[in-house]
Coordinates of C-alpha atoms in Angstrom, one line a residue:
Chain E
M143 CA 24.3 61.7 -63.2
S144 CA 21.7 59.1 -63.8
I145 CA 22.7 56.0 -65.8
V146 CA 19.2 54.7 -66.2
E147 CA 16.1 56.9 -66.3
T148 CA 12.5 56.2 -67.3
K149 CA 9.8 58.7 -67.8
D150 CA 6.1 57.6 -67.9
L151 CA 7.2 54.2 -69.2
V152 CA 4.3 52.1 -70.4
F153 CA 4.7 48.6 -71.9
E154 CA 1.7 46.8 -73.4
Y155 CA 1.5 43.6 -75.2
I156 CA -1.4 42.2 -77.2
R157 CA -2.7 38.8 -76.3
R158 CA -3.9 36.7 -79.3
D159 CA -5.8 33.4 -79.5
E160 CA -4.7 30.5 -81.7
E161 CA -6.1 32.0 -84.8
G162 CA -4.2 35.2 -84.2
N163 CA -7.3 37.3 -83.2
V164 CA -6.7 39.9 -80.6
E165 CA -8.0 38.8 -77.2
G166 CA -7.0 41.8 -75.2
I167 CA -4.1 44.0 -74.1
T168 CA -2.0 43.5 -71.0
R169 CA -0.3 46.5 -69.5
A170 CA 2.9 44.9 -68.0
V171 CA 4.6 48.2 -67.1
D172 CA 2.3 51.0 -66.1
N173 CA 3.6 54.6 -65.9
V174 CA 7.0 54.0 -64.3
S175 CA 9.3 57.0 -63.8
L176 CA 12.5 56.3 -62.0
S177 CA 16.1 57.4 -62.0
I178 CA 19.1 55.3 -61.1
R179 CA 22.4 57.0 -60.4
Q180 CA 25.8 55.7 -61.7
G181 CA 27.3 53.4 -59.0
D182 CA 24.0 52.5 -57.4
F183 CA 23.3 49.0 -56.2
I184 CA 19.6 48.6 -56.9
A185 CA 17.3 45.7 -56.0
V186 CA 14.0 45.1 -57.7
L187 CA 11.4 42.9 -55.9
G188 CA 8.0 41.9 -57.0
H189 CA 5.8 38.8 -57.3
N190 CA 5.6 36.7 -60.4
G191 CA 3.9 38.8 -63.1
S192 CA 4.5 42.2 -61.3
G193 CA 6.4 43.6 -64.3
K194 CA 9.9 43.5 -63.0
S195 CA 11.5 41.5 -65.8
T196 CA 9.6 43.5 -68.4
L197 CA 11.0 46.6 -66.9
A198 CA 14.5 45.2 -66.8
K199 CA 14.3 44.2 -70.5
H200 CA 13.8 47.9 -71.4
I201 CA 17.2 48.8 -69.9
N202 CA 18.9 46.5 -72.3
A203 CA 16.7 47.5 -75.3
I204 CA 15.3 44.0 -75.6
L205 CA 11.9 45.7 -75.3
Y206 CA 10.9 49.2 -76.3
P207 CA 8.4 51.4 -74.6
T208 CA 4.8 51.5 -75.8
E209 CA 4.6 54.9 -74.3
G210 CA 7.1 57.1 -72.5
T211 CA 10.9 57.0 -72.7
V212 CA 13.9 55.1 -71.3
W213 CA 17.3 56.6 -71.3
V214 CA 20.5 54.6 -70.7
N215 CA 23.6 56.6 -70.2
G216 CA 21.8 59.5 -71.7
M217 CA 20.7 57.6 -74.9
D218 CA 17.1 57.1 -75.8
T219 CA 16.7 53.3 -76.1
S220 CA 14.1 53.7 -78.9
D221 CA 16.8 55.4 -81.1
D222 CA 17.8 52.6 -83.6
E223 CA 21.1 54.2 -84.2
K224 CA 22.1 53.9 -80.5
L225 CA 21.0 50.3 -80.1
W226 CA 24.4 48.8 -79.9
D227 CA 25.7 51.6 -77.6
V228 CA 22.7 51.0 -75.3
R229 CA 23.4 47.3 -75.1
Q230 CA 27.0 47.9 -74.5
S231 CA 26.3 50.3 -71.7
A232 CA 23.8 48.0 -69.9
G233 CA 24.5 44.3 -69.9
M234 CA 22.1 41.6 -68.8
V235 CA 22.4 38.2 -67.1
F236 CA 19.5 35.8 -67.0
Q237 CA 18.2 33.1 -64.7
N238 CA 19.5 30.0 -66.4
P239 CA 23.3 29.8 -66.9
D240 CA 23.0 27.0 -69.4
N241 CA 21.2 29.3 -71.8
Q242 CA 23.8 32.0 -71.8
I243 CA 27.1 30.2 -72.3
I244 CA 28.2 29.5 -75.8
G245 CA 32.0 29.0 -75.7
Q246 CA 33.7 25.7 -75.5
V247 CA 36.3 27.1 -73.1
V248 CA 35.6 29.7 -70.4
E249 CA 37.9 32.4 -71.7
E250 CA 36.5 32.1 -75.2
D251 CA 33.0 32.6 -73.9
V252 CA 34.0 35.7 -72.0
G253 CA 35.8 37.0 -75.1
F254 CA 32.8 36.6 -77.3
G255 CA 31.2 40.0 -76.4
P256 CA 34.3 42.2 -76.9
E257 CA 35.2 40.3 -80.1
N258 CA 31.8 41.3 -81.5
L259 CA 32.4 44.9 -80.5
G260 CA 35.4 44.8 -82.8
V261 CA 37.9 45.2 -79.9
P262 CA 41.5 44.5 -81.0
T263 CA 42.7 41.0 -80.1
K264 CA 45.3 42.1 -77.6
E265 CA 42.8 44.1 -75.7
I266 CA 40.2 41.3 -75.8
W267 CA 42.6 39.1 -73.8
E268 CA 43.3 41.9 -71.3
R269 CA 39.5 42.3 -70.9
V270 CA 38.9 38.6 -70.5
E271 CA 41.6 38.4 -67.8
E272 CA 40.3 41.4 -65.9
S273 CA 36.7 40.2 -66.1
L274 CA 37.4 36.7 -64.9
R275 CA 39.5 38.1 -62.1
A276 CA 36.7 40.4 -61.1
V277 CA 34.3 37.5 -60.6
G278 CA 37.0 35.2 -59.1
M279 CA 37.0 32.7 -62.1
Y280 CA 40.4 33.4 -63.6
E281 CA 41.8 30.0 -62.5
F282 CA 39.1 28.3 -64.5
R283 CA 39.8 30.2 -67.7
K284 CA 40.9 27.0 -69.6
H285 CA 38.1 24.9 -68.3
S286 CA 35.0 23.7 -70.3
P287 CA 31.9 25.6 -69.0
N288 CA 30.0 22.3 -68.9
K289 CA 32.0 21.1 -66.0
L290 CA 31.4 24.1 -63.8
S291 CA 28.9 24.4 -61.0
G292 CA 25.8 26.6 -61.4
G293 CA 27.4 29.4 -59.4
Q294 CA 30.6 29.3 -61.4
K295 CA 28.6 29.3 -64.7
Q296 CA 26.7 32.4 -63.6
R297 CA 29.9 34.1 -62.7
V298 CA 31.3 33.3 -66.2
S299 CA 28.1 34.8 -67.6
I300 CA 28.7 38.0 -65.5
A301 CA 32.3 38.1 -66.7
G302 CA 31.1 37.9 -70.3
V303 CA 29.0 41.0 -69.7
I304 CA 31.8 42.9 -67.8
A305 CA 34.2 42.3 -70.7
M306 CA 32.0 44.6 -72.7
H307 CA 32.9 47.4 -70.2
P308 CA 29.3 48.2 -69.4
K309 CA 28.4 51.0 -67.0
C310 CA 25.4 49.0 -65.7
I311 CA 24.6 45.3 -65.3
V312 CA 21.1 44.0 -64.9
L313 CA 20.9 40.6 -63.1
D314 CA 17.5 39.0 -63.6
E315 CA 17.1 36.3 -60.9
P316 CA 20.7 35.1 -61.3
T317 CA 20.5 32.9 -58.3
A318 CA 17.1 31.2 -58.7
M319 CA 18.6 27.9 -59.9
L320 CA 21.6 27.8 -57.6
D321 CA 22.5 26.0 -54.4
P322 CA 23.4 28.1 -51.3
K323 CA 27.1 28.3 -52.1
G324 CA 26.4 29.3 -55.7
R325 CA 24.0 32.0 -54.5
K326 CA 26.7 33.4 -52.2
E327 CA 29.3 33.4 -54.9
V328 CA 27.1 35.3 -57.4
I329 CA 26.0 37.9 -54.9
R330 CA 29.6 38.4 -53.7
A331 CA 30.7 38.9 -57.3
A332 CA 27.9 41.4 -57.9
R333 CA 28.8 43.4 -54.8
A334 CA 32.5 43.4 -55.7
L335 CA 31.7 44.8 -59.2
N336 CA 29.7 47.6 -57.6
D337 CA 32.2 48.4 -54.8
V338 CA 35.4 48.0 -56.8
E339 CA 34.5 48.7 -60.4
E340 CA 31.7 51.1 -59.6
I341 CA 29.4 49.4 -62.1
T342 CA 25.8 50.1 -61.4
V343 CA 24.1 46.8 -60.4
I344 CA 20.4 46.2 -60.8
L345 CA 19.5 42.9 -59.1
I346 CA 16.1 41.3 -59.5
T347 CA 15.5 38.5 -57.0
H348 CA 13.0 36.5 -55.0
Y349 CA 15.6 35.9 -52.2
M350 CA 15.0 38.6 -49.6
E351 CA 18.4 38.0 -47.9
E352 CA 20.1 39.1 -51.1
I353 CA 18.8 42.6 -51.2
I354 CA 20.1 43.9 -47.8
Y355 CA 23.3 45.1 -49.6
A356 CA 21.3 47.3 -52.0
N357 CA 21.3 51.1 -51.4
R358 CA 17.8 51.3 -52.9
V359 CA 15.0 48.9 -53.4
F360 CA 12.1 49.1 -55.8
V361 CA 9.1 46.9 -55.2
M362 CA 6.9 46.3 -58.2
D363 CA 3.2 45.4 -58.3
K364 CA 0.8 45.5 -61.2
G365 CA 3.4 47.1 -63.4
R366 CA 3.9 50.0 -61.1
V367 CA 6.5 50.9 -58.5
A368 CA 4.6 50.1 -55.3
M369 CA 7.3 50.8 -52.7
E370 CA 10.7 52.5 -52.9
G371 CA 13.3 53.0 -50.2
T372 CA 16.4 51.6 -48.5
P373 CA 16.3 47.9 -47.5
R374 CA 15.6 48.9 -43.9
E375 CA 12.7 51.1 -44.9
I376 CA 11.3 48.4 -47.1
F377 CA 11.7 45.6 -44.6
S378 CA 10.2 47.7 -41.8
Q379 CA 6.9 47.1 -43.6
V380 CA 6.5 43.3 -43.0
E381 CA 2.7 43.3 -43.4
R382 CA 2.7 45.4 -46.5
L383 CA 5.3 43.1 -48.1
K384 CA 3.2 40.1 -47.4
E385 CA 0.2 41.7 -49.1
L386 CA 2.5 42.1 -52.1
R387 CA 3.2 38.3 -52.0
L388 CA 6.7 39.0 -50.7
D389 CA 8.6 38.2 -47.5
V390 CA 11.4 39.5 -45.3
P391 CA 14.6 37.7 -44.2
Q392 CA 14.2 35.4 -41.3
V393 CA 16.2 37.7 -39.0
T394 CA 13.9 40.6 -39.9
L395 CA 10.8 38.4 -39.2
L396 CA 12.2 37.2 -35.9
A397 CA 12.8 40.8 -34.8
H398 CA 9.3 41.7 -35.9
E399 CA 7.8 38.8 -33.9
L400 CA 9.8 39.7 -30.8
K401 CA 8.7 43.3 -31.1
K402 CA 5.0 42.2 -31.3
S403 CA 5.6 40.3 -28.1
G404 CA 6.6 43.5 -26.3
L405 CA 10.4 43.7 -26.7
Q406 CA 11.9 47.1 -27.5
I407 CA 13.3 46.4 -30.9
P408 CA 13.5 48.8 -33.8
D409 CA 11.8 48.0 -37.1
G410 CA 13.8 46.8 -40.1
I411 CA 16.5 44.7 -38.5
L412 CA 18.6 43.4 -41.4
T413 CA 21.4 41.3 -39.8
T414 CA 22.1 39.0 -36.9
Q415 CA 24.5 41.6 -35.6
E416 CA 21.8 44.2 -35.5
L417 CA 19.5 41.8 -33.7
L418 CA 22.1 41.1 -31.0
Q419 CA 22.6 44.8 -30.5
A420 CA 18.9 45.4 -30.2
L421 CA 18.7 42.7 -27.6
G422 CA 21.5 44.3 -25.7
L423 CA 23.8 41.3 -26.2
Chain D
M94 CA 5.7 -1.0 -47.1
A95 CA 8.5 1.1 -48.3
I96 CA 11.1 2.0 -50.9
I97 CA 14.4 0.3 -50.1
L98 CA 17.7 1.1 -51.8
D99 CA 20.3 -1.6 -51.3
H100 CA 23.9 -0.8 -52.2
V101 CA 22.9 1.3 -55.2
N102 CA 25.7 2.5 -57.5
H103 CA 25.2 4.4 -60.7
I104 CA 28.0 5.1 -63.1
Y105 CA 27.4 7.3 -66.2
E106 CA 29.2 6.1 -69.3
P107 CA 30.8 3.1 -67.6
G108 CA 33.9 1.7 -69.3
T109 CA 34.8 4.9 -71.1
P110 CA 37.3 7.6 -70.1
M111 CA 34.2 9.7 -69.3
A112 CA 33.0 7.3 -66.6
F113 CA 31.6 9.2 -63.7
S114 CA 30.1 7.8 -60.5
A115 CA 26.9 9.7 -59.7
L116 CA 25.7 7.3 -56.9
T117 CA 28.1 5.4 -54.7
D118 CA 26.8 2.7 -52.3
V119 CA 23.5 4.4 -51.5
N120 CA 21.5 2.6 -48.8
L121 CA 18.2 4.0 -47.8
V122 CA 14.8 3.0 -46.4
I123 CA 11.9 5.3 -47.2
P124 CA 8.9 4.3 -45.2
D125 CA 5.3 5.2 -46.3
G126 CA 4.1 8.6 -45.4
Q127 CA 7.4 10.4 -44.6
F128 CA 8.1 14.0 -45.8
I129 CA 11.7 13.9 -46.8
G130 CA 14.0 16.8 -47.9
L131 CA 16.8 15.8 -50.3
I132 CA 19.5 18.4 -50.4
G133 CA 23.0 18.6 -51.9
H134 CA 25.0 21.0 -54.1
T135 CA 24.6 21.0 -57.9
G136 CA 26.0 17.7 -59.2
S137 CA 25.9 15.9 -55.9
G138 CA 23.7 13.1 -57.2
K139 CA 20.2 14.2 -56.1
S140 CA 18.5 14.1 -59.5
T141 CA 20.2 10.8 -60.4
L142 CA 18.9 9.4 -57.1
V143 CA 15.3 10.4 -57.6
Q144 CA 15.3 9.1 -61.2
H145 CA 16.1 5.7 -59.8
L146 CA 13.0 5.7 -57.6
N147 CA 10.6 5.4 -60.5
G148 CA 12.8 3.4 -62.7
L149 CA 13.9 6.1 -65.2
L150 CA 17.5 5.1 -64.5
K151 CA 18.8 1.6 -63.7
P152 CA 21.5 1.2 -61.1
T153 CA 24.8 0.0 -62.4
S154 CA 24.8 -2.3 -59.4
G155 CA 22.6 -2.8 -56.4
S156 CA 18.8 -3.1 -56.1
I157 CA 15.8 -1.0 -55.5
Y158 CA 12.7 -2.5 -53.9
Y159 CA 9.2 -1.0 -54.1
N160 CA 6.8 -2.6 -51.7
G161 CA 9.1 -5.6 -51.5
A162 CA 9.5 -6.1 -55.3
D163 CA 12.8 -5.5 -57.1
I164 CA 11.8 -2.8 -59.7
N165 CA 14.6 -3.8 -62.1
A166 CA 13.7 -7.5 -62.1
D167 CA 12.4 -9.1 -65.3
G168 CA 8.7 -8.8 -65.6
F169 CA 8.3 -6.0 -63.1
N170 CA 5.6 -3.6 -64.3
K171 CA 7.4 -0.3 -64.7
K172 CA 4.5 1.5 -66.2
E173 CA 2.5 0.8 -63.0
L174 CA 5.5 1.9 -60.9
R175 CA 5.6 5.2 -62.7
S176 CA 2.0 5.9 -61.8
K177 CA 2.7 5.0 -58.2
V178 CA 5.9 7.0 -57.9
G179 CA 5.2 10.4 -59.4
L180 CA 8.1 12.6 -60.4
V181 CA 7.7 16.3 -60.9
F182 CA 10.7 17.6 -62.7
Q183 CA 12.3 21.1 -62.4
Y184 CA 10.3 23.7 -64.3
P185 CA 7.5 21.2 -64.9
E186 CA 5.5 24.0 -66.7
H187 CA 7.8 23.5 -69.7
Q188 CA 6.1 20.1 -70.1
L189 CA 2.5 21.5 -70.4
F190 CA 1.3 21.1 -73.9
E191 CA -2.4 20.5 -74.2
I192 CA -5.0 23.1 -75.5
D193 CA -6.4 23.7 -72.0
V194 CA -5.5 23.0 -68.4
F195 CA -8.1 20.3 -67.8
T196 CA -7.1 18.3 -70.9
D197 CA -3.5 18.6 -69.9
V198 CA -4.1 17.1 -66.5
C199 CA -6.2 14.3 -68.1
F200 CA -3.2 13.2 -70.2
G201 CA -1.6 11.0 -67.4
P202 CA -4.6 9.1 -66.2
K203 CA -5.9 8.7 -69.8
N204 CA -2.7 6.8 -70.5
L205 CA -3.3 4.5 -67.6
G206 CA -6.2 3.2 -69.7
L207 CA -8.9 4.4 -67.2
D208 CA -12.3 5.1 -68.5
R209 CA -13.2 8.7 -69.4
K210 CA -15.3 9.3 -66.3
E211 CA -12.6 8.2 -63.9
V212 CA -10.0 10.2 -65.9
E213 CA -12.1 13.4 -65.6
L214 CA -12.9 12.8 -61.9
R215 CA -9.2 12.4 -61.2
A216 CA -8.3 15.5 -63.1
Y217 CA -10.9 17.5 -61.3
A218 CA -9.8 16.3 -57.9
A219 CA -6.1 16.9 -58.7
L220 CA -6.7 20.5 -59.9
K221 CA -8.7 21.1 -56.7
Q222 CA -5.8 19.6 -54.6
V223 CA -3.4 22.2 -56.0
G224 CA -5.8 25.0 -55.5
L225 CA -6.6 25.9 -59.2
E226 CA -10.2 27.2 -59.5
D227 CA -12.7 26.1 -62.1
E228 CA -12.3 29.4 -64.0
Y229 CA -8.9 28.3 -65.2
F230 CA -9.8 24.8 -66.3
Y231 CA -10.6 25.7 -69.9
Q232 CA -7.9 28.3 -70.4
S233 CA -4.7 27.5 -72.3
P234 CA -2.0 26.5 -69.8
F235 CA 0.2 29.1 -71.5
D236 CA -2.0 31.9 -70.3
L237 CA -1.6 31.1 -66.6
S238 CA 0.9 32.9 -64.3
G239 CA 4.1 31.2 -63.4
G240 CA 2.8 29.8 -60.1
Q241 CA -0.5 28.6 -61.7
K242 CA 1.4 26.8 -64.5
R243 CA 3.5 25.0 -62.0
R244 CA 0.4 24.0 -60.0
A245 CA -1.2 22.7 -63.2
A246 CA 1.9 20.6 -63.9
I247 CA 1.9 19.2 -60.4
A248 CA -1.8 18.4 -60.8
G249 CA -0.9 16.3 -63.9
V250 CA 1.2 14.0 -61.7
L251 CA -1.3 14.0 -58.8
A252 CA -4.0 12.8 -61.2
M253 CA -2.1 9.6 -61.4
K254 CA -2.9 9.1 -57.7
P255 CA 0.8 8.5 -56.8
E256 CA 1.7 6.8 -53.5
V257 CA 5.0 8.7 -53.6
L258 CA 5.4 12.2 -54.9
I259 CA 8.9 13.4 -55.8
L260 CA 9.3 17.2 -56.5
D261 CA 12.5 18.5 -57.9
E262 CA 12.9 22.1 -57.0
P263 CA 9.2 22.8 -57.2
T264 CA 9.5 26.5 -56.1
A265 CA 12.5 27.7 -58.1
G266 CA 11.7 31.1 -59.6
L267 CA 8.5 31.6 -57.7
D268 CA 7.7 34.6 -55.5
P269 CA 7.7 34.0 -51.7
K270 CA 3.9 33.7 -51.5
G271 CA 3.7 31.4 -54.5
R272 CA 6.4 29.2 -52.9
D273 CA 4.5 29.0 -49.6
E274 CA 1.2 28.3 -51.3
I275 CA 2.6 25.3 -53.2
L276 CA 4.4 23.8 -50.3
D277 CA 1.4 24.4 -47.9
Q278 CA -0.8 22.6 -50.4
I279 CA 1.6 19.7 -50.7
A280 CA 1.9 19.4 -46.9
A281 CA -1.9 19.4 -46.6
L282 CA -2.3 16.8 -49.3
R283 CA 0.2 14.6 -47.6
Q284 CA -1.7 14.9 -44.3
E285 CA -4.9 14.0 -46.1
T286 CA -3.7 11.1 -48.3
G287 CA -0.8 9.8 -46.3
M288 CA 1.4 9.7 -49.4
T289 CA 5.2 9.9 -49.2
V290 CA 6.7 13.2 -50.3
I291 CA 10.3 13.7 -51.4
L292 CA 11.3 17.4 -51.8
V293 CA 14.5 18.2 -53.6
S294 CA 15.4 21.7 -52.8
H295 CA 18.1 24.4 -52.6
S296 CA 16.1 26.4 -50.1
M297 CA 17.2 25.4 -46.6
E298 CA 14.4 27.5 -45.2
D299 CA 11.7 25.5 -47.1
V300 CA 13.2 22.2 -46.2
A301 CA 13.4 23.2 -42.5
R302 CA 9.8 24.3 -42.5
Y303 CA 8.2 21.2 -44.0
V304 CA 10.1 18.0 -43.8
D305 CA 10.6 15.5 -41.0
R306 CA 13.8 13.9 -42.3
I307 CA 16.7 15.3 -44.4
I308 CA 19.0 13.3 -46.6
V309 CA 22.1 15.2 -47.6
M310 CA 24.0 14.1 -50.7
N311 CA 27.6 14.9 -51.4
K312 CA 29.8 13.6 -54.2
S313 CA 27.4 10.8 -55.0
R314 CA 27.1 9.5 -51.4
V315 CA 24.6 10.0 -48.6
M316 CA 26.5 12.2 -46.2
M317 CA 23.8 12.7 -43.6
D318 CA 20.4 11.3 -42.9
D319 CA 18.6 12.6 -39.9
E320 CA 16.0 14.9 -38.4
P321 CA 16.2 18.6 -39.6
G322 CA 17.3 20.0 -36.3
A323 CA 20.2 17.5 -36.1
V324 CA 21.3 18.1 -39.7
F325 CA 21.3 21.9 -39.5
K326 CA 23.2 21.7 -36.2
R327 CA 26.1 20.5 -38.3
Y328 CA 26.1 23.7 -40.4
G329 CA 29.8 23.8 -40.6
E330 CA 30.0 20.5 -42.5
L331 CA 27.0 21.6 -44.6
E332 CA 28.9 24.7 -45.7
E333 CA 31.9 22.7 -46.6
V334 CA 29.8 20.9 -49.2
G335 CA 28.2 24.0 -50.7
L336 CA 25.1 24.0 -48.5
A337 CA 24.1 26.0 -45.5
A338 CA 21.6 26.1 -42.6
P339 CA 18.6 28.4 -42.5
Q340 CA 19.4 31.9 -41.4
I341 CA 17.6 31.2 -38.1
T342 CA 20.1 28.5 -37.2
Y343 CA 23.0 31.0 -37.4
I344 CA 21.0 33.5 -35.3
M345 CA 20.4 31.0 -32.5
Q346 CA 24.0 30.1 -32.6
A347 CA 25.1 33.7 -32.3
L348 CA 22.6 34.2 -29.4
K349 CA 24.0 31.2 -27.6
E350 CA 27.6 32.4 -28.0
K351 CA 26.5 35.7 -26.5
G352 CA 25.3 33.8 -23.4
L353 CA 21.6 33.6 -24.0
S354 CA 20.4 30.1 -23.0
V355 CA 18.6 29.0 -26.1
D356 CA 18.4 25.7 -27.9
T357 CA 20.5 25.7 -31.1
D358 CA 18.4 23.0 -32.7
I359 CA 15.6 25.5 -33.5
I360 CA 15.0 25.9 -37.2
N361 CA 11.9 28.1 -37.6
V362 CA 11.0 31.7 -36.6
E363 CA 8.0 30.9 -34.4
E364 CA 10.0 28.6 -32.1
A365 CA 13.0 30.9 -32.1
S366 CA 10.8 33.8 -31.0
Q367 CA 9.3 31.8 -28.1
A368 CA 12.7 30.5 -27.1
I369 CA 14.2 34.0 -26.9
L370 CA 11.3 35.3 -24.9
R371 CA 11.7 32.4 -22.5
A372 CA 15.4 32.9 -22.2
L373 CA 14.9 36.6 -21.5
G374 CA 12.3 35.7 -18.8
R375 CA 9.4 37.3 -20.7

């Protein structure tokens, strides 16, 4: 069953000048039809302005289609009566952790979502505990979020979403502001949610190394899905990705360079281990 | 001439229960024209350090010298210092505010009291240096793409003709091409003008590719200060403090362990490819 489905999705916004006169219309998402299965780990790539964040905001009903339809867990996101059900089914985590944390204490922050859903107090605490454990932040439950590192704050943000028991979580560049350790922590947490809790994960990122764990990758360009496939299929097309202002992980690029120099190496090498094998080491 | 930091300490909220040491006994010499990478986990003291270099923060103890003069001495001209040591903050596009790109870039040099012609010449040159074409000059800065906005913001600092350019995470949130474009332009600019560049970054790949010296901060202290190859060779220690080496370092290490005779100092893909081909006798 698909958890997220879009059909002929178009999103346009009107640009206005200082006096409010219409200057033109920008089509940020252009005829996107896609289907994401429950339990998928999806990565979305694309250059700045390619439409990936605009697409993502439709899944959480922050934006509504100009044309076409988006269904989340079978519900049409344009249906006002389903708004809260849609948002509870698909949670979202943004780039800057400091803009998303409101509680004075970690566990309060995580409890904020379920509290607003009207969940009974006892169950709120159960959900807070399980969510913090799922992202490896339970031992920090009594801490002030201000004192946490960037990676820890992002994991608290993720826990806040999980506590609402979503079927799907959209992570919009969650690691852009983090140091290498923070990036690892967040990606590890996202993978665990997908593996263990079977939550559908949609990860938007500019870090190519982060997408090798995805089972499907969408590459956006000019509001459309320009490429779709497994990480290996996508990363086999080094030149095409560069045209789309993207890149490949260093190990993939190294394998590509070695192949160009005449070594027998398959396309789309994703890990050091695979490279060693390809070199017969 | 150079920037010298002599036993610099900085304590936030000294004398209170919240007192927190952000810089502890930092000693550095930064000669003219170097391209320096400053790395460290969140909260390691990097931003506090760079804000000392243009006098935004004063050390609790210790001294900072710019071209031989103590920048915190009475009578030192801090306004002039800030035009010489340009600091581009994280997400500098949030600081764009004028009605068009050109006017925004003029703001800095105008405040230096230069005449209009000089101001406009500098703004023009700076926009060219960051690769923004004429067609964007009279657009609202808010209508530019993310990468263009950031370049406009960097141009605003370049128009001050700084001798030292400090960039705090200049590529965060940019796509890979946008990231390469900005860093390539900065590297070219440094070649051309001989200015000193200090790049604060969480991307080890970027740091490895551009800089000739890396300063690693950890818990308010300078933990390492060396050439990139020598720093990334100590990847185990880097990981302990929340950092890492570029992926290529780990690959070379793995190849070496499998018996391939390659140099583990290598930190970029081109060199790695050549070294592997050599080791395989190709």
